[in-house]
């Protein structure tokens, strides 16, 4: 049986004062995963690239930047993660997973895609694709995207959509995001053991 893949899970969202908004659902999902992984997961600690929580199976990274420019922080965290691994085999087998909000899905619904598929207008994912293009040779670093649904407004006007994703989440909405953590953990375990989700 091949060895498990070392996994870095990075979340996209916004810094204060937007941490409680719909656009930061990826961060909320990451912290819900952290709670599920306790007591084996280390507390989050500040680094140059955001908050980091290493663990025996997963390393969790909470990016510190605005959503639309989060790619460089994810790329830096990925580079540091690869450097932390013990050998070339581990670095070659390592996998990156990005958690983000999913505007095209109902609240709490989980969507998994490989990085080669369309970002569908998600500027945070586009930023990651661009920043990771220098890794792994032609095409850049491959990564997986896990989106958690945040619904969408009836209007498709850009201003209405922006106002929607930047509004504060309700208690029910936070619970829907947190409730997706168990499903996401199952997906991550599959990726860690060699699966090809998405």
PDB file of C-alpha atoms in Angstrom, residues 78-189:
ATOM      1  CA  UNK A  78       2.625  25.704   0.122  1.00  0.00           C
ATOM      2  CA  UNK A  79       6.327  26.418  -0.411  1.00  0.00           C
ATOM      3  CA  UNK A  80       6.980  26.432   3.342  1.00  0.00           C
ATOM      4  CA  UNK A  81       4.984  23.232   3.762  1.00  0.00           C
ATOM      5  CA  UNK A  82       7.020  21.460   1.089  1.00  0.00           C
ATOM      6  CA  UNK A  83      10.252  22.634   2.718  1.00  0.00           C
ATOM      7  CA  UNK A  84       9.076  21.245   6.069  1.00  0.00           C
ATOM      8  CA  UNK A  85       8.718  17.720   4.699  1.00  0.00           C
ATOM      9  CA  UNK A  86      11.483  15.224   5.348  1.00  0.00           C
ATOM     10  CA  UNK A  87      12.425  14.058   1.875  1.00  0.00           C
ATOM     11  CA  UNK A  88      11.911  14.253  -1.866  1.00  0.00           C
ATOM     12  CA  UNK A  89       9.379  11.430  -1.859  1.00  0.00           C
ATOM     13  CA  UNK A  90       7.189  13.233   0.677  1.00  0.00           C
ATOM     14  CA  UNK A  91       7.438  16.487  -1.261  1.00  0.00           C
ATOM     15  CA  UNK A  92       6.501  14.748  -4.505  1.00  0.00           C
ATOM     16  CA  UNK A  93       3.488  13.097  -2.839  1.00  0.00           C
ATOM     17  CA  UNK A  94       2.243  16.206  -1.011  1.00  0.00           C
ATOM     18  CA  UNK A  95      -1.180  17.587  -1.893  1.00  0.00           C
ATOM     19  CA  UNK A  96      -2.731  21.022  -1.539  1.00  0.00           C
ATOM     20  CA  UNK A  97      -6.430  21.589  -0.841  1.00  0.00           C
ATOM     21  CA  UNK A  98      -8.073  25.036  -0.914  1.00  0.00           C
ATOM     22  CA  UNK A  99     -11.299  25.707   1.023  1.00  0.00           C
ATOM     23  CA  UNK A 100     -13.561  28.524  -0.141  1.00  0.00           C
ATOM     24  CA  UNK A 101     -17.133  29.787  -0.298  1.00  0.00           C
ATOM     25  CA  UNK A 102     -19.296  28.414  -3.125  1.00  0.00           C
ATOM     26  CA  UNK A 103     -21.794  30.920  -4.468  1.00  0.00           C
ATOM     27  CA  UNK A 104     -23.409  28.452  -6.875  1.00  0.00           C
ATOM     28  CA  UNK A 105     -24.434  25.930  -4.194  1.00  0.00           C
ATOM     29  CA  UNK A 106     -27.094  25.879  -1.480  1.00  0.00           C
ATOM     30  CA  UNK A 107     -26.071  26.543   2.118  1.00  0.00           C
ATOM     31  CA  UNK A 108     -23.739  23.856   3.464  1.00  0.00           C
ATOM     32  CA  UNK A 109     -23.578  21.837   0.234  1.00  0.00           C
ATOM     33  CA  UNK A 110     -20.013  20.696  -0.502  1.00  0.00           C
ATOM     34  CA  UNK A 111     -18.502  20.855  -4.004  1.00  0.00           C
ATOM     35  CA  UNK A 112     -15.126  19.305  -4.900  1.00  0.00           C
ATOM     36  CA  UNK A 113     -13.131  20.152  -8.004  1.00  0.00           C
ATOM     37  CA  UNK A 114      -9.604  19.641  -9.269  1.00  0.00           C
ATOM     38  CA  UNK A 115      -7.639  22.830  -9.955  1.00  0.00           C
ATOM     39  CA  UNK A 116      -7.757  22.415 -13.724  1.00  0.00           C
ATOM     40  CA  UNK A 117     -11.499  23.069 -13.801  1.00  0.00           C
ATOM     41  CA  UNK A 118     -13.015  26.517 -14.229  1.00  0.00           C
ATOM     42  CA  UNK A 119     -12.873  28.940 -11.285  1.00  0.00           C
ATOM     43  CA  UNK A 120     -16.350  30.155 -12.358  1.00  0.00           C
ATOM     44  CA  UNK A 121     -15.630  33.775 -11.510  1.00  0.00           C
ATOM     45  CA  UNK A 122     -14.225  33.066  -8.041  1.00  0.00           C
ATOM     46  CA  UNK A 123     -11.445  35.633  -7.776  1.00  0.00           C
ATOM     47  CA  UNK A 124      -9.782  33.952  -4.792  1.00  0.00           C
ATOM     48  CA  UNK A 125      -9.441  30.697  -6.719  1.00  0.00           C
ATOM     49  CA  UNK A 126      -8.199  32.599  -9.781  1.00  0.00           C
ATOM     50  CA  UNK A 127      -5.557  34.260  -7.599  1.00  0.00           C
ATOM     51  CA  UNK A 128      -4.425  30.830  -6.358  1.00  0.00           C
ATOM     52  CA  UNK A 129      -4.188  29.447  -9.890  1.00  0.00           C
ATOM     53  CA  UNK A 130      -2.029  32.394 -10.924  1.00  0.00           C
ATOM     54  CA  UNK A 131       0.238  32.312  -7.875  1.00  0.00           C
ATOM     55  CA  UNK A 132       0.755  28.547  -8.048  1.00  0.00           C
ATOM     56  CA  UNK A 133       1.566  28.542 -11.766  1.00  0.00           C
ATOM     57  CA  UNK A 134       5.303  28.501 -11.016  1.00  0.00           C
ATOM     58  CA  UNK A 135       5.178  25.216  -9.066  1.00  0.00           C
ATOM     59  CA  UNK A 136       5.459  21.701 -10.425  1.00  0.00           C
ATOM     60  CA  UNK A 137       6.589  22.390 -13.968  1.00  0.00           C
ATOM     61  CA  UNK A 138       4.187  22.906 -16.875  1.00  0.00           C
ATOM     62  CA  UNK A 139       0.768  24.020 -15.691  1.00  0.00           C
ATOM     63  CA  UNK A 140       1.864  24.824 -12.157  1.00  0.00           C
ATOM     64  CA  UNK A 141       0.955  23.078  -8.919  1.00  0.00           C
ATOM     65  CA  UNK A 142      -2.090  20.859  -9.022  1.00  0.00           C
ATOM     66  CA  UNK A 143      -4.513  21.398  -6.158  1.00  0.00           C
ATOM     67  CA  UNK A 144      -8.022  20.481  -5.111  1.00  0.00           C
ATOM     68  CA  UNK A 145     -10.795  22.946  -4.316  1.00  0.00           C
ATOM     69  CA  UNK A 146     -13.498  22.291  -1.771  1.00  0.00           C
ATOM     70  CA  UNK A 147     -16.292  24.849  -1.787  1.00  0.00           C
ATOM     71  CA  UNK A 148     -18.999  25.144   0.847  1.00  0.00           C
ATOM     72  CA  UNK A 149     -22.305  26.534  -0.396  1.00  0.00           C
ATOM     73  CA  UNK A 150     -23.462  29.991   0.685  1.00  0.00           C
ATOM     74  CA  UNK A 151     -26.513  30.269  -1.600  1.00  0.00           C
ATOM     75  CA  UNK A 152     -26.816  33.299  -3.862  1.00  0.00           C
ATOM     76  CA  UNK A 153     -29.031  36.374  -4.174  1.00  0.00           C
ATOM     77  CA  UNK A 154     -31.840  36.448  -6.705  1.00  0.00           C
ATOM     78  CA  UNK A 155     -30.151  39.303  -8.541  1.00  0.00           C
ATOM     79  CA  UNK A 156     -27.087  38.573 -10.657  1.00  0.00           C
ATOM     80  CA  UNK A 157     -26.041  42.224 -10.715  1.00  0.00           C
ATOM     81  CA  UNK A 158     -22.420  42.576  -9.660  1.00  0.00           C
ATOM     82  CA  UNK A 159     -23.169  45.093  -6.920  1.00  0.00           C
ATOM     83  CA  UNK A 160     -25.919  42.922  -5.444  1.00  0.00           C
ATOM     84  CA  UNK A 161     -23.705  39.843  -5.442  1.00  0.00           C
ATOM     85  CA  UNK A 162     -20.873  41.803  -3.778  1.00  0.00           C
ATOM     86  CA  UNK A 163     -23.216  43.091  -1.077  1.00  0.00           C
ATOM     87  CA  UNK A 164     -24.495  39.558  -0.527  1.00  0.00           C
ATOM     88  CA  UNK A 165     -21.103  37.913   0.012  1.00  0.00           C
ATOM     89  CA  UNK A 166     -19.926  40.748   2.282  1.00  0.00           C
ATOM     90  CA  UNK A 167     -22.882  40.628   4.636  1.00  0.00           C
ATOM     91  CA  UNK A 168     -22.539  39.025   8.063  1.00  0.00           C
ATOM     92  CA  UNK A 169     -23.484  35.373   8.429  1.00  0.00           C
ATOM     93  CA  UNK A 170     -26.425  34.504  10.650  1.00  0.00           C
ATOM     94  CA  UNK A 171     -26.169  31.881  13.397  1.00  0.00           C
ATOM     95  CA  UNK A 172     -28.051  29.403  11.168  1.00  0.00           C
ATOM     96  CA  UNK A 173     -25.669  30.071   8.272  1.00  0.00           C
ATOM     97  CA  UNK A 174     -22.594  29.551  10.460  1.00  0.00           C
ATOM     98  CA  UNK A 175     -24.095  26.273  11.647  1.00  0.00           C
ATOM     99  CA  UNK A 176     -24.637  25.121   8.040  1.00  0.00           C
ATOM    100  CA  UNK A 177     -20.978  25.802   7.242  1.00  0.00           C
ATOM    101  CA  UNK A 178     -19.776  24.089  10.414  1.00  0.00           C
ATOM    102  CA  UNK A 179     -22.066  21.155   9.696  1.00  0.00           C
ATOM    103  CA  UNK A 180     -20.238  20.502   6.422  1.00  0.00           C
ATOM    104  CA  UNK A 181     -16.938  19.834   8.223  1.00  0.00           C
ATOM    105  CA  UNK A 182     -17.594  16.118   8.747  1.00  0.00           C
ATOM    106  CA  UNK A 183     -18.244  15.539   5.040  1.00  0.00           C
ATOM    107  CA  UNK A 184     -15.164  17.570   4.130  1.00  0.00           C
ATOM    108  CA  UNK A 185     -13.021  15.573   6.559  1.00  0.00           C
ATOM    109  CA  UNK A 186     -14.101  12.387   4.771  1.00  0.00           C
ATOM    110  CA  UNK A 187     -13.087  13.909   1.427  1.00  0.00           C
ATOM    111  CA  UNK A 188      -9.713  14.945   2.851  1.00  0.00           C
ATOM    112  CA  UNK A 189      -9.110  11.469   4.216  1.00  0.00           C
TER     113      UNK A 189
END
